């Protein structure tokens, strides 16, 4: 009797460990070369993760709903252009995961102030909610969107403090 109870408990523990290892986590690990720069080419809708001059990964992206031109004011639907820093991360984003871009900078604030408006903020690289997984490309308010699987990889690879250059 004692042996069979031990065997049942051992089997249950093994089953629990097996089930726990099957659950997927949105937090990947990355042990490759450091990402030293993120480059976005708005015109070709591409995001590149670089180690020095070498492309480690490339992704198709979606942008703001008015993708042409530099973001000037809050609500214009444009994705900013220029060089910024990856400055924060949100593991509980409503867009799966997200990493923040340091927009607005001093130039952006001055430009918006000249217009008597707010420059906005909260520009992120993030995943896509279900309603935008249908291939619609440019739907954000100025953010850079990738698939949920891709943001998991980007989130693991890109560290805070990494420069990001967003080109027209």
PDB file of C-alpha atoms in Angstrom:
ATOM      1  CA  UNK A   1       0.000   0.000   0.000  1.00  0.00           C
ATOM      2  CA  UNK A   2       2.765   2.423   0.942  1.00  0.00           C
ATOM      3  CA  UNK A   3       4.637   1.683  -2.281  1.00  0.00           C
ATOM      4  CA  UNK A   4       1.597   2.267  -4.497  1.00  0.00           C
ATOM      5  CA  UNK A   5       0.801   5.586  -2.763  1.00  0.00           C
ATOM      6  CA  UNK A   6       4.407   6.710  -3.347  1.00  0.00           C
ATOM      7  CA  UNK A   7       4.201   5.609  -6.976  1.00  0.00           C
ATOM      8  CA  UNK A   8       0.943   7.522  -7.523  1.00  0.00           C
ATOM      9  CA  UNK A   9       2.419  10.682  -5.938  1.00  0.00           C
ATOM     10  CA  UNK A  10       5.550  10.362  -8.056  1.00  0.00           C
ATOM     11  CA  UNK A  11       3.496   9.943 -11.223  1.00  0.00           C
ATOM     12  CA  UNK A  12       1.344  12.955 -10.340  1.00  0.00           C
ATOM     13  CA  UNK A  13       4.455  15.072  -9.726  1.00  0.00           C
ATOM     14  CA  UNK A  14       5.914  13.962 -13.057  1.00  0.00           C
ATOM     15  CA  UNK A  15       2.645  14.778 -14.815  1.00  0.00           C
ATOM     16  CA  UNK A  16       2.554  18.233 -13.197  1.00  0.00           C
ATOM     17  CA  UNK A  17       6.131  18.970 -14.322  1.00  0.00           C
ATOM     18  CA  UNK A  18       5.367  17.789 -17.839  1.00  0.00           C
ATOM     19  CA  UNK A  19       2.275  19.982 -18.094  1.00  0.00           C
ATOM     20  CA  UNK A  20       4.125  22.985 -16.694  1.00  0.00           C
ATOM     21  CA  UNK A  21       6.858  22.638 -19.311  1.00  0.00           C
ATOM     22  CA  UNK A  22       4.253  22.567 -22.100  1.00  0.00           C
ATOM     23  CA  UNK A  23       2.889  25.997 -21.215  1.00  0.00           C
ATOM     24  CA  UNK A  24       4.249  28.712 -23.468  1.00  0.00           C
ATOM     25  CA  UNK A  25       5.827  31.809 -22.016  1.00  0.00           C
ATOM     26  CA  UNK A  26       5.985  35.170 -23.730  1.00  0.00           C
ATOM     27  CA  UNK A  27       9.400  35.717 -22.153  1.00  0.00           C
ATOM     28  CA  UNK A  28      12.106  34.219 -24.335  1.00  0.00           C
ATOM     29  CA  UNK A  29      15.802  34.189 -23.568  1.00  0.00           C
ATOM     30  CA  UNK A  30      18.541  35.283 -25.954  1.00  0.00           C
ATOM     31  CA  UNK A  31      22.233  34.472 -25.693  1.00  0.00           C
ATOM     32  CA  UNK A  32      23.517  35.619 -29.092  1.00  0.00           C
ATOM     33  CA  UNK A  33      25.446  38.727 -30.132  1.00  0.00           C
ATOM     34  CA  UNK A  34      24.228  41.948 -28.510  1.00  0.00           C
ATOM     35  CA  UNK A  35      21.837  44.108 -30.481  1.00  0.00           C
ATOM     36  CA  UNK A  36      23.768  47.378 -30.808  1.00  0.00           C
ATOM     37  CA  UNK A  37      21.245  49.287 -32.946  1.00  0.00           C
ATOM     38  CA  UNK A  38      17.641  48.998 -34.083  1.00  0.00           C
ATOM     39  CA  UNK A  39      16.928  50.477 -37.526  1.00  0.00           C
ATOM     40  CA  UNK A  40      13.458  51.082 -38.943  1.00  0.00           C
ATOM     41  CA  UNK A  41      12.921  51.815 -42.638  1.00  0.00           C
ATOM     42  CA  UNK A  42       9.407  53.242 -42.775  1.00  0.00           C
ATOM     43  CA  UNK A  43       9.223  53.258 -46.589  1.00  0.00           C
ATOM     44  CA  UNK A  44       9.935  49.541 -46.934  1.00  0.00           C
ATOM     45  CA  UNK A  45       8.095  48.671 -43.665  1.00  0.00           C
ATOM     46  CA  UNK A  46      11.133  46.879 -42.209  1.00  0.00           C
ATOM     47  CA  UNK A  47      12.733  46.744 -38.762  1.00  0.00           C
ATOM     48  CA  UNK A  48      16.322  45.492 -38.443  1.00  0.00           C
ATOM     49  CA  UNK A  49      18.185  44.370 -35.334  1.00  0.00           C
ATOM     50  CA  UNK A  50      21.905  44.979 -35.842  1.00  0.00           C
ATOM     51  CA  UNK A  51      25.084  43.882 -34.135  1.00  0.00           C
ATOM     52  CA  UNK A  52      27.486  46.578 -35.299  1.00  0.00           C
ATOM     53  CA  UNK A  53      26.886  46.542 -39.096  1.00  0.00           C
ATOM     54  CA  UNK A  54      25.574  42.950 -39.281  1.00  0.00           C
ATOM     55  CA  UNK A  55      21.823  42.317 -39.504  1.00  0.00           C
ATOM     56  CA  UNK A  56      20.824  39.752 -36.881  1.00  0.00           C
ATOM     57  CA  UNK A  57      17.081  39.774 -37.661  1.00  0.00           C
ATOM     58  CA  UNK A  58      14.683  41.579 -39.999  1.00  0.00           C
ATOM     59  CA  UNK A  59      10.918  41.993 -39.555  1.00  0.00           C
ATOM     60  CA  UNK A  60       7.992  43.281 -41.589  1.00  0.00           C
ATOM     61  CA  UNK A  61       6.236  46.048 -39.639  1.00  0.00           C
ATOM     62  CA  UNK A  62       3.102  48.134 -39.441  1.00  0.00           C
ATOM     63  CA  UNK A  63       3.216  51.843 -38.616  1.00  0.00           C
ATOM     64  CA  UNK A  64       0.941  54.688 -37.682  1.00  0.00           C
ATOM     65  CA  UNK A  65      -2.227  55.061 -39.752  1.00  0.00           C
ATOM     66  CA  UNK A  66      -0.700  58.151 -41.480  1.00  0.00           C
ATOM     67  CA  UNK A  67       2.788  56.741 -42.060  1.00  0.00           C
ATOM     68  CA  UNK A  68       4.361  59.386 -44.322  1.00  0.00           C
ATOM     69  CA  UNK A  69       6.393  62.102 -42.616  1.00  0.00           C
ATOM     70  CA  UNK A  70       7.702  62.783 -39.122  1.00  0.00           C
ATOM     71  CA  UNK A  71       5.397  62.794 -36.110  1.00  0.00           C
ATOM     72  CA  UNK A  72       4.695  66.403 -35.156  1.00  0.00           C
ATOM     73  CA  UNK A  73       1.823  66.346 -32.700  1.00  0.00           C
ATOM     74  CA  UNK A  74      -0.206  64.002 -30.568  1.00  0.00           C
ATOM     75  CA  UNK A  75      -2.889  62.176 -32.504  1.00  0.00           C
ATOM     76  CA  UNK A  76      -1.473  62.762 -36.006  1.00  0.00           C
ATOM     77  CA  UNK A  77      -1.091  59.005 -36.604  1.00  0.00           C
ATOM     78  CA  UNK A  78       2.524  59.348 -37.712  1.00  0.00           C
ATOM     79  CA  UNK A  79       5.503  57.318 -36.586  1.00  0.00           C
ATOM     80  CA  UNK A  80       8.405  59.591 -35.563  1.00  0.00           C
ATOM     81  CA  UNK A  81      11.622  59.812 -37.568  1.00  0.00           C
ATOM     82  CA  UNK A  82      15.081  60.302 -36.110  1.00  0.00           C
ATOM     83  CA  UNK A  83      17.359  58.652 -33.581  1.00  0.00           C
ATOM     84  CA  UNK A  84      15.997  57.760 -30.183  1.00  0.00           C
ATOM     85  CA  UNK A  85      16.745  55.231 -27.412  1.00  0.00           C
ATOM     86  CA  UNK A  86      14.895  52.112 -26.317  1.00  0.00           C
ATOM     87  CA  UNK A  87      14.081  53.362 -22.834  1.00  0.00           C
ATOM     88  CA  UNK A  88      11.487  51.106 -21.208  1.00  0.00           C
ATOM     89  CA  UNK A  89       9.540  47.888 -21.505  1.00  0.00           C
ATOM     90  CA  UNK A  90       6.018  46.857 -20.701  1.00  0.00           C
ATOM     91  CA  UNK A  91       5.529  43.141 -19.984  1.00  0.00           C
ATOM     92  CA  UNK A  92       1.788  43.746 -19.450  1.00  0.00           C
ATOM     93  CA  UNK A  93       1.077  45.684 -22.631  1.00  0.00           C
ATOM     94  CA  UNK A  94      -2.386  45.365 -24.117  1.00  0.00           C
ATOM     95  CA  UNK A  95      -0.419  44.659 -27.309  1.00  0.00           C
ATOM     96  CA  UNK A  96       1.165  41.482 -25.850  1.00  0.00           C
ATOM     97  CA  UNK A  97       4.619  42.941 -25.026  1.00  0.00           C
ATOM     98  CA  UNK A  98       6.138  46.316 -25.835  1.00  0.00           C
ATOM     99  CA  UNK A  99       9.404  48.217 -25.691  1.00  0.00           C
ATOM    100  CA  UNK A 100       9.422  52.006 -25.510  1.00  0.00           C
ATOM    101  CA  UNK A 101      11.040  54.554 -27.800  1.00  0.00           C
ATOM    102  CA  UNK A 102      12.277  57.774 -26.153  1.00  0.00           C
ATOM    103  CA  UNK A 103      10.086  60.038 -28.320  1.00  0.00           C
ATOM    104  CA  UNK A 104       9.653  62.997 -27.881  1.00  0.00           C
ATOM    105  CA  UNK A 105      13.140  64.461 -27.712  1.00  0.00           C
ATOM    106  CA  UNK A 106      14.026  68.153 -27.318  1.00  0.00           C
ATOM    107  CA  UNK A 107      13.606  68.795 -31.069  1.00  0.00           C
ATOM    108  CA  UNK A 108      10.189  67.103 -31.117  1.00  0.00           C
ATOM    109  CA  UNK A 109       8.970  69.141 -28.137  1.00  0.00           C
ATOM    110  CA  UNK A 110      10.120  72.409 -29.721  1.00  0.00           C
ATOM    111  CA  UNK A 111       8.426  71.542 -33.025  1.00  0.00           C
ATOM    112  CA  UNK A 112       5.117  70.796 -31.313  1.00  0.00           C
ATOM    113  CA  UNK A 113       5.409  73.907 -29.128  1.00  0.00           C
ATOM    114  CA  UNK A 114       5.771  76.074 -32.255  1.00  0.00           C
ATOM    115  CA  UNK A 115       2.431  74.646 -33.373  1.00  0.00           C
ATOM    116  CA  UNK A 116       0.886  75.203 -29.945  1.00  0.00           C
ATOM    117  CA  UNK A 117       0.303  71.469 -29.516  1.00  0.00           C
ATOM    118  CA  UNK A 118       1.513  68.497 -27.496  1.00  0.00           C
ATOM    119  CA  UNK A 119       4.077  66.257 -29.216  1.00  0.00           C
ATOM    120  CA  UNK A 120       2.417  63.166 -27.779  1.00  0.00           C
ATOM    121  CA  UNK A 121       4.415  60.230 -26.511  1.00  0.00           C
ATOM    122  CA  UNK A 122       4.064  56.554 -25.690  1.00  0.00           C
ATOM    123  CA  UNK A 123       5.698  55.355 -28.902  1.00  0.00           C
ATOM    124  CA  UNK A 124       6.439  51.629 -28.667  1.00  0.00           C
ATOM    125  CA  UNK A 125       7.428  48.594 -30.674  1.00  0.00           C
ATOM    126  CA  UNK A 126       4.682  46.114 -29.842  1.00  0.00           C
ATOM    127  CA  UNK A 127       2.651  43.094 -30.903  1.00  0.00           C
ATOM    128  CA  UNK A 128      -0.746  43.061 -32.602  1.00  0.00           C
ATOM    129  CA  UNK A 129      -4.118  42.526 -30.974  1.00  0.00           C
ATOM    130  CA  UNK A 130      -6.420  39.987 -32.583  1.00  0.00           C
ATOM    131  CA  UNK A 131      -8.363  42.523 -34.660  1.00  0.00           C
ATOM    132  CA  UNK A 132      -5.131  43.602 -36.446  1.00  0.00           C
ATOM    133  CA  UNK A 133      -3.695  40.155 -37.130  1.00  0.00           C
ATOM    134  CA  UNK A 134      -5.496  40.118 -40.479  1.00  0.00           C
ATOM    135  CA  UNK A 135      -2.607  41.707 -42.374  1.00  0.00           C
ATOM    136  CA  UNK A 136      -3.740  45.341 -42.059  1.00  0.00           C
ATOM    137  CA  UNK A 137      -0.430  47.129 -42.025  1.00  0.00           C
ATOM    138  CA  UNK A 138      -0.692  50.708 -40.782  1.00  0.00           C
ATOM    139  CA  UNK A 139      -3.185  50.960 -37.933  1.00  0.00           C
ATOM    140  CA  UNK A 140      -1.320  52.281 -34.862  1.00  0.00           C
ATOM    141  CA  UNK A 141      -1.300  55.843 -33.526  1.00  0.00           C
ATOM    142  CA  UNK A 142       2.432  56.079 -34.317  1.00  0.00           C
ATOM    143  CA  UNK A 143       3.875  52.891 -32.885  1.00  0.00           C
ATOM    144  CA  UNK A 144       5.728  50.129 -34.727  1.00  0.00           C
ATOM    145  CA  UNK A 145       3.801  46.851 -34.820  1.00  0.00           C
ATOM    146  CA  UNK A 146       5.105  43.310 -35.359  1.00  0.00           C
ATOM    147  CA  UNK A 147       3.510  39.932 -34.704  1.00  0.00           C
ATOM    148  CA  UNK A 148       3.210  38.682 -31.125  1.00  0.00           C
ATOM    149  CA  UNK A 149       5.836  36.006 -31.821  1.00  0.00           C
ATOM    150  CA  UNK A 150       8.216  38.630 -33.211  1.00  0.00           C
ATOM    151  CA  UNK A 151       7.824  41.014 -30.249  1.00  0.00           C
ATOM    152  CA  UNK A 152       8.694  38.118 -27.943  1.00  0.00           C
ATOM    153  CA  UNK A 153      11.976  37.709 -29.824  1.00  0.00           C
ATOM    154  CA  UNK A 154      12.644  41.465 -30.000  1.00  0.00           C
ATOM    155  CA  UNK A 155      11.805  41.885 -26.297  1.00  0.00           C
ATOM    156  CA  UNK A 156      14.414  39.237 -25.434  1.00  0.00           C
ATOM    157  CA  UNK A 157      17.093  40.582 -27.784  1.00  0.00           C
ATOM    158  CA  UNK A 158      16.924  44.370 -27.349  1.00  0.00           C
ATOM    159  CA  UNK A 159      18.101  45.945 -24.114  1.00  0.00           C
ATOM    160  CA  UNK A 160      17.113  49.305 -22.662  1.00  0.00           C
ATOM    161  CA  UNK A 161      19.620  51.940 -23.790  1.00  0.00           C
ATOM    162  CA  UNK A 162      19.883  50.554 -27.337  1.00  0.00           C
ATOM    163  CA  UNK A 163      19.721  53.291 -29.998  1.00  0.00           C
ATOM    164  CA  UNK A 164      16.885  53.137 -32.531  1.00  0.00           C
ATOM    165  CA  UNK A 165      16.970  55.074 -35.796  1.00  0.00           C
ATOM    166  CA  UNK A 166      13.682  55.510 -37.629  1.00  0.00           C
ATOM    167  CA  UNK A 167      14.187  56.516 -41.258  1.00  0.00           C
ATOM    168  CA  UNK A 168      11.568  57.799 -43.751  1.00  0.00           C
TER     169      UNK A 168
END
